C-alpha cells in the first residue's frame, strides 16, 4: 500500500483536473477547488521542509568545519534573520516600511541584482563559444545574431542612415528574423513541450511513470 495509495491519489487528482477543464460545472469544479487547496497546503509544507533541510545541512557543515563552512554560516545567519524578522512582524510583515520590507529592499534586492549582473559575463562567454563558425549551423547562427544585433543598435543608422526610414536593411532583416523565423522556432518548441507535457501527464495519471515514488 505504500506505493498504491500515492498512485491512486495521483490518478484521482489528475483525472479530476482534466475533467474539470472540459466540464467546469458542479461537482467537478468543487473537486478541482478542493485539490487546488490541498496543492497549496502541500506546497507550503514542502517549502518549509526545504528551508529546514537547508538549515540542517548548513548547521552540520559549520559544526564539522567542512570545506567552505563560512558560507554555510552566512546562510544560517541570513535564514534566521529573515525568518525571525518575518515572524515577529506579524501578519503584515510584508507591508512597506516594516523591518522585513527594509531587509528585502535594501539587502535581498541588491544582492539579486549583483548576481544577475555577474551572470552577464557567463552569458558573454557562452555566446562567444556558441558563435564560433565551426560548421554550417554555427555560421548560420552567427550571421543571424549579427543581423539581429546590428538591427537593434545604431549600426544601421551609421551605415544606412542616408536611406529613407522604410529602407533600413538591417532593421528590416532583424525584424524578419525576430518576428518570422524566431516566432516559428518558438512555436515549434512550445508545441513540442506541450506534447511532452501531455504524454508525461498521461503516464503519471495511468501509473506508468513511477519515478517520483522513489526506488523502493
mmCIF file of C-alpha atoms in Angstrom:
data_model
loop_
_atom_site.group_PDB
_atom_site.id
_atom_site.type_symbol
_atom_site.label_atom_id
_atom_site.label_comp_id
_atom_site.label_asym_id
_atom_site.label_seq_id
_atom_site.Cartn_x
_atom_site.Cartn_y
_atom_site.Cartn_z
ATOM 1 C CA UNK A 1 0.000 0.000 0.000
ATOM 2 C CA UNK A 2 2.999 2.294 0.322
ATOM 3 C CA UNK A 3 3.082 2.750 -3.440
ATOM 4 C CA UNK A 4 -0.545 2.067 -4.302
ATOM 5 C CA UNK A 5 -2.049 4.892 -2.208
ATOM 6 C CA UNK A 6 0.111 7.661 -3.832
ATOM 7 C CA UNK A 7 -0.689 6.193 -7.247
ATOM 8 C CA UNK A 8 -4.438 6.280 -6.530
ATOM 9 C CA UNK A 9 -4.297 9.853 -5.170
ATOM 10 C CA UNK A 10 -2.277 10.981 -8.198
ATOM 11 C CA UNK A 11 -4.657 9.309 -10.647
ATOM 12 C CA UNK A 12 -7.804 10.707 -8.978
ATOM 13 C CA UNK A 13 -6.372 14.244 -8.755
ATOM 14 C CA UNK A 14 -5.118 14.155 -12.347
ATOM 15 C CA UNK A 15 -8.425 12.877 -13.728
ATOM 16 C CA UNK A 16 -10.326 15.500 -11.677
ATOM 17 C CA UNK A 17 -8.207 18.331 -13.153
ATOM 18 C CA UNK A 18 -8.651 17.013 -16.702
ATOM 19 C CA UNK A 19 -12.418 16.510 -16.368
ATOM 20 C CA UNK A 20 -12.906 19.914 -14.737
ATOM 21 C CA UNK A 21 -11.092 21.568 -17.636
ATOM 22 C CA UNK A 22 -13.616 20.191 -20.138
ATOM 23 C CA UNK A 23 -16.696 20.201 -17.803
ATOM 24 C CA UNK A 24 -16.349 23.248 -15.480
ATOM 25 C CA UNK A 25 -19.586 22.560 -13.602
ATOM 26 C CA UNK A 26 -20.660 21.080 -10.248
ATOM 27 C CA UNK A 27 -19.388 18.775 -8.788
ATOM 28 C CA UNK A 28 -16.184 18.760 -10.866
ATOM 29 C CA UNK A 29 -15.357 22.418 -10.172
ATOM 30 C CA UNK A 30 -15.718 21.843 -6.403
ATOM 31 C CA UNK A 31 -13.452 18.806 -6.574
ATOM 32 C CA UNK A 32 -10.897 20.822 -8.546
ATOM 33 C CA UNK A 33 -11.030 23.615 -5.927
ATOM 34 C CA UNK A 34 -10.553 21.051 -3.156
ATOM 35 C CA UNK A 35 -7.474 19.563 -4.831
ATOM 36 C CA UNK A 36 -6.136 23.063 -5.517
ATOM 37 C CA UNK A 37 -6.374 23.884 -1.786
ATOM 38 C CA UNK A 38 -4.568 20.638 -0.965
ATOM 39 C CA UNK A 39 -1.893 21.528 -3.511
ATOM 40 C CA UNK A 40 -1.344 24.923 -1.862
ATOM 41 C CA UNK A 41 -1.045 23.300 1.588
ATOM 42 C CA UNK A 42 1.402 20.662 0.320
ATOM 43 C CA UNK A 43 3.471 23.313 -1.491
ATOM 44 C CA UNK A 44 3.667 25.428 1.689
ATOM 45 C CA UNK A 45 4.799 22.394 3.711
ATOM 46 C CA UNK A 46 7.334 21.476 1.004
ATOM 47 C CA UNK A 47 8.818 24.984 1.120
ATOM 48 C CA UNK A 48 9.221 24.734 4.882
ATOM 49 C CA UNK A 49 10.756 21.259 4.602
ATOM 50 C CA UNK A 50 13.224 22.537 2.012
ATOM 51 C CA UNK A 51 14.172 25.539 4.143
ATOM 52 C CA UNK A 52 14.589 23.405 7.279
ATOM 53 C CA UNK A 53 16.652 20.868 5.337
ATOM 54 C CA UNK A 54 18.928 23.670 4.087
ATOM 55 C CA UNK A 55 19.307 24.926 7.661
ATOM 56 C CA UNK A 56 20.103 21.417 8.938
ATOM 57 C CA UNK A 57 22.755 20.757 6.281
ATOM 58 C CA UNK A 58 24.342 24.172 6.881
ATOM 59 C CA UNK A 59 24.493 23.589 10.666
ATOM 60 C CA UNK A 60 26.131 20.174 10.151
ATOM 61 C CA UNK A 61 28.668 21.732 7.779
ATOM 62 C CA UNK A 62 29.561 24.501 10.236
ATOM 63 C CA UNK A 63 29.725 22.095 13.198
ATOM 64 C CA UNK A 64 32.156 19.845 11.320
ATOM 65 C CA UNK A 65 34.234 22.753 9.952
ATOM 66 C CA UNK A 66 33.931 21.233 6.498
ATOM 67 C CA UNK A 67 35.098 22.919 3.307
ATOM 68 C CA UNK A 68 33.572 26.412 2.775
ATOM 69 C CA UNK A 69 31.859 26.248 6.170
ATOM 70 C CA UNK A 70 31.934 30.045 6.344
ATOM 71 C CA UNK A 71 29.405 30.311 3.514
ATOM 72 C CA UNK A 72 27.115 27.931 5.396
ATOM 73 C CA UNK A 73 27.410 30.216 8.421
ATOM 74 C CA UNK A 74 26.278 33.125 6.250
ATOM 75 C CA UNK A 75 23.306 31.023 5.103
ATOM 76 C CA UNK A 76 22.342 30.265 8.718
ATOM 77 C CA UNK A 77 22.551 33.908 9.801
ATOM 78 C CA UNK A 78 20.602 35.119 6.750
ATOM 79 C CA UNK A 79 17.982 32.375 7.151
ATOM 80 C CA UNK A 80 17.384 33.104 10.835
ATOM 81 C CA UNK A 81 17.378 36.874 10.326
ATOM 82 C CA UNK A 82 14.751 36.789 7.600
ATOM 83 C CA UNK A 83 12.649 34.094 9.302
ATOM 84 C CA UNK A 84 12.512 35.702 12.754
ATOM 85 C CA UNK A 85 12.031 39.197 11.315
ATOM 86 C CA UNK A 86 9.045 37.951 9.349
ATOM 87 C CA UNK A 87 7.583 36.000 12.285
ATOM 88 C CA UNK A 88 7.978 38.901 14.724
ATOM 89 C CA UNK A 89 6.455 41.273 12.160
ATOM 90 C CA UNK A 90 3.078 39.575 12.399
ATOM 91 C CA UNK A 91 0.537 39.158 9.574
ATOM 92 C CA UNK A 92 1.539 42.491 7.998
ATOM 93 C CA UNK A 93 5.278 41.752 7.894
ATOM 94 C CA UNK A 94 5.398 42.373 4.114
ATOM 95 C CA UNK A 95 3.856 45.832 4.291
ATOM 96 C CA UNK A 96 6.030 48.784 3.165
ATOM 97 C CA UNK A 97 8.044 50.323 5.986
ATOM 98 C CA UNK A 98 8.376 47.158 8.077
ATOM 99 C CA UNK A 99 11.733 45.661 9.052
ATOM 100 C CA UNK A 100 11.177 42.694 6.748
ATOM 101 C CA UNK A 101 10.461 45.057 3.854
ATOM 102 C CA UNK A 102 13.650 47.013 4.666
ATOM 103 C CA UNK A 103 15.735 43.815 4.603
ATOM 104 C CA UNK A 104 14.091 42.707 1.373
ATOM 105 C CA UNK A 105 14.516 46.080 -0.354
ATOM 106 C CA UNK A 106 17.995 47.052 0.868
ATOM 107 C CA UNK A 107 19.731 43.665 1.107
ATOM 108 C CA UNK A 108 17.953 40.940 -0.876
ATOM 109 C CA UNK A 109 17.160 43.055 -3.959
ATOM 110 C CA UNK A 110 20.729 44.498 -4.368
ATOM 111 C CA UNK A 111 22.219 41.025 -3.885
ATOM 112 C CA UNK A 112 19.897 39.592 -6.542
ATOM 113 C CA UNK A 113 20.809 42.409 -8.920
ATOM 114 C CA UNK A 114 24.514 41.744 -8.281
ATOM 115 C CA UNK A 115 24.112 38.046 -9.016
ATOM 116 C CA UNK A 116 22.293 38.683 -12.304
ATOM 117 C CA UNK A 117 24.897 41.295 -13.255
ATOM 118 C CA UNK A 118 27.626 38.675 -12.761
ATOM 119 C CA UNK A 119 25.657 36.280 -14.973
ATOM 120 C CA UNK A 120 26.187 38.711 -17.859
ATOM 121 C CA UNK A 121 29.865 37.674 -18.027
ATOM 122 C CA UNK A 122 28.928 33.986 -18.210
ATOM 123 C CA UNK A 123 26.371 34.768 -20.932
ATOM 124 C CA UNK A 124 29.045 36.652 -22.900
ATOM 125 C CA UNK A 125 31.425 33.699 -22.547
ATOM 126 C CA UNK A 126 28.763 31.213 -23.664
ATOM 127 C CA UNK A 127 27.837 33.460 -26.611
ATOM 128 C CA UNK A 128 31.480 33.593 -27.717
ATOM 129 C CA UNK A 129 31.716 29.779 -27.717
ATOM 130 C CA UNK A 130 28.350 29.360 -29.477
ATOM 131 C CA UNK A 131 29.013 31.950 -32.161
ATOM 132 C CA UNK A 132 32.291 30.472 -33.394
ATOM 133 C CA UNK A 133 31.822 29.476 -37.056
ATOM 134 C CA UNK A 134 32.922 25.845 -36.731
ATOM 135 C CA UNK A 135 30.250 24.387 -39.022
ATOM 136 C CA UNK A 136 27.281 25.417 -41.149
ATOM 137 C CA UNK A 137 24.815 25.603 -38.250
ATOM 138 C CA UNK A 138 27.177 27.706 -36.126
ATOM 139 C CA UNK A 139 27.853 30.008 -39.095
ATOM 140 C CA UNK A 140 24.110 30.414 -39.686
ATOM 141 C CA UNK A 141 23.615 31.259 -36.005
ATOM 142 C CA UNK A 142 26.492 33.739 -36.130
ATOM 143 C CA UNK A 143 25.087 35.519 -39.208
ATOM 144 C CA UNK A 144 21.575 35.666 -37.731
ATOM 145 C CA UNK A 145 22.904 37.018 -34.422
ATOM 146 C CA UNK A 146 24.965 39.651 -36.236
ATOM 147 C CA UNK A 147 21.940 40.798 -38.240
ATOM 148 C CA UNK A 148 19.699 40.965 -35.170
ATOM 149 C CA UNK A 149 22.264 42.833 -33.077
ATOM 150 C CA UNK A 150 23.069 45.224 -35.932
ATOM 151 C CA UNK A 151 19.397 45.984 -36.472
ATOM 152 C CA UNK A 152 18.801 46.675 -32.779
ATOM 153 C CA UNK A 153 21.623 49.174 -32.277
ATOM 154 C CA UNK A 154 22.799 52.344 -34.020
ATOM 155 C CA UNK A 155 24.921 50.381 -36.519
ATOM 156 C CA UNK A 156 22.042 50.503 -39.002
ATOM 157 C CA UNK A 157 21.820 54.272 -38.626
ATOM 158 C CA UNK A 158 25.559 54.687 -39.187
ATOM 159 C CA UNK A 159 25.757 52.539 -42.339
ATOM 160 C CA UNK A 160 22.372 53.133 -43.964
ATOM 161 C CA UNK A 161 21.481 56.439 -42.334
ATOM 162 C CA UNK A 162 21.206 58.173 -45.737
ATOM 163 C CA UNK A 163 18.349 55.874 -46.809
ATOM 164 C CA UNK A 164 14.655 56.527 -46.039
ATOM 165 C CA UNK A 165 13.392 55.001 -42.744
ATOM 166 C CA UNK A 166 11.492 52.242 -44.577
ATOM 167 C CA UNK A 167 14.637 51.146 -46.415
ATOM 168 C CA UNK A 168 16.788 50.300 -43.379
ATOM 169 C CA UNK A 169 18.131 46.911 -44.476
ATOM 170 C CA UNK A 170 19.482 45.658 -41.153
ATOM 171 C CA UNK A 171 16.386 46.731 -39.210
ATOM 172 C CA UNK A 172 14.152 45.007 -41.761
ATOM 173 C CA UNK A 173 16.206 41.808 -41.613
ATOM 174 C CA UNK A 174 16.274 41.950 -37.811
ATOM 175 C CA UNK A 175 12.505 42.326 -37.628
ATOM 176 C CA UNK A 176 12.032 39.496 -40.142
ATOM 177 C CA UNK A 177 14.282 37.165 -38.150
ATOM 178 C CA UNK A 178 12.624 38.006 -34.815
ATOM 179 C CA UNK A 179 9.002 38.069 -35.980
ATOM 180 C CA UNK A 180 9.006 35.232 -38.534
ATOM 181 C CA UNK A 181 11.902 32.808 -38.067
ATOM 182 C CA UNK A 182 12.228 33.240 -34.297
ATOM 183 C CA UNK A 183 8.466 33.085 -33.732
ATOM 184 C CA UNK A 184 8.194 29.936 -35.857
ATOM 185 C CA UNK A 185 11.010 28.296 -33.889
ATOM 186 C CA UNK A 186 9.466 29.292 -30.548
ATOM 187 C CA UNK A 187 6.077 27.905 -31.563
ATOM 188 C CA UNK A 188 7.650 24.627 -32.669
ATOM 189 C CA UNK A 189 9.422 24.346 -29.305
ATOM 190 C CA UNK A 190 6.213 25.200 -27.410
ATOM 191 C CA UNK A 191 4.262 22.569 -29.356
ATOM 192 C CA UNK A 192 6.946 20.011 -28.525
ATOM 193 C CA UNK A 193 6.855 20.997 -24.850
ATOM 194 C CA UNK A 194 3.036 20.736 -24.826
ATOM 195 C CA UNK A 195 3.105 17.262 -26.400
ATOM 196 C CA UNK A 196 5.772 16.149 -23.941
ATOM 197 C CA UNK A 197 3.766 17.537 -21.015
ATOM 198 C CA UNK A 198 0.596 15.741 -22.137
ATOM 199 C CA UNK A 199 2.444 12.493 -22.654
ATOM 200 C CA UNK A 200 4.223 12.693 -19.272
ATOM 201 C CA UNK A 201 0.962 13.650 -17.514
ATOM 202 C CA UNK A 202 -0.855 10.655 -19.013
ATOM 203 C CA UNK A 203 1.983 8.355 -17.968
ATOM 204 C CA UNK A 204 1.793 9.687 -14.391
ATOM 205 C CA UNK A 205 -2.023 9.518 -14.197
ATOM 206 C CA UNK A 206 -2.078 5.955 -15.543
ATOM 207 C CA UNK A 207 0.672 4.877 -13.164
ATOM 208 C CA UNK A 208 3.207 4.060 -15.889
ATOM 209 C CA UNK A 209 5.657 6.729 -14.743
ATOM 210 C CA UNK A 210 6.539 5.994 -11.094
ATOM 211 C CA UNK A 211 9.952 7.562 -10.694
ATOM 212 C CA UNK A 212 8.533 10.243 -8.357
ATOM 213 C CA UNK A 213 7.791 7.484 -5.814
ATOM 214 C CA UNK A 214 11.458 6.652 -5.357
ATOM 215 C CA UNK A 215 13.325 3.413 -5.922
ATOM 216 C CA UNK A 216 11.814 1.422 -3.008
#
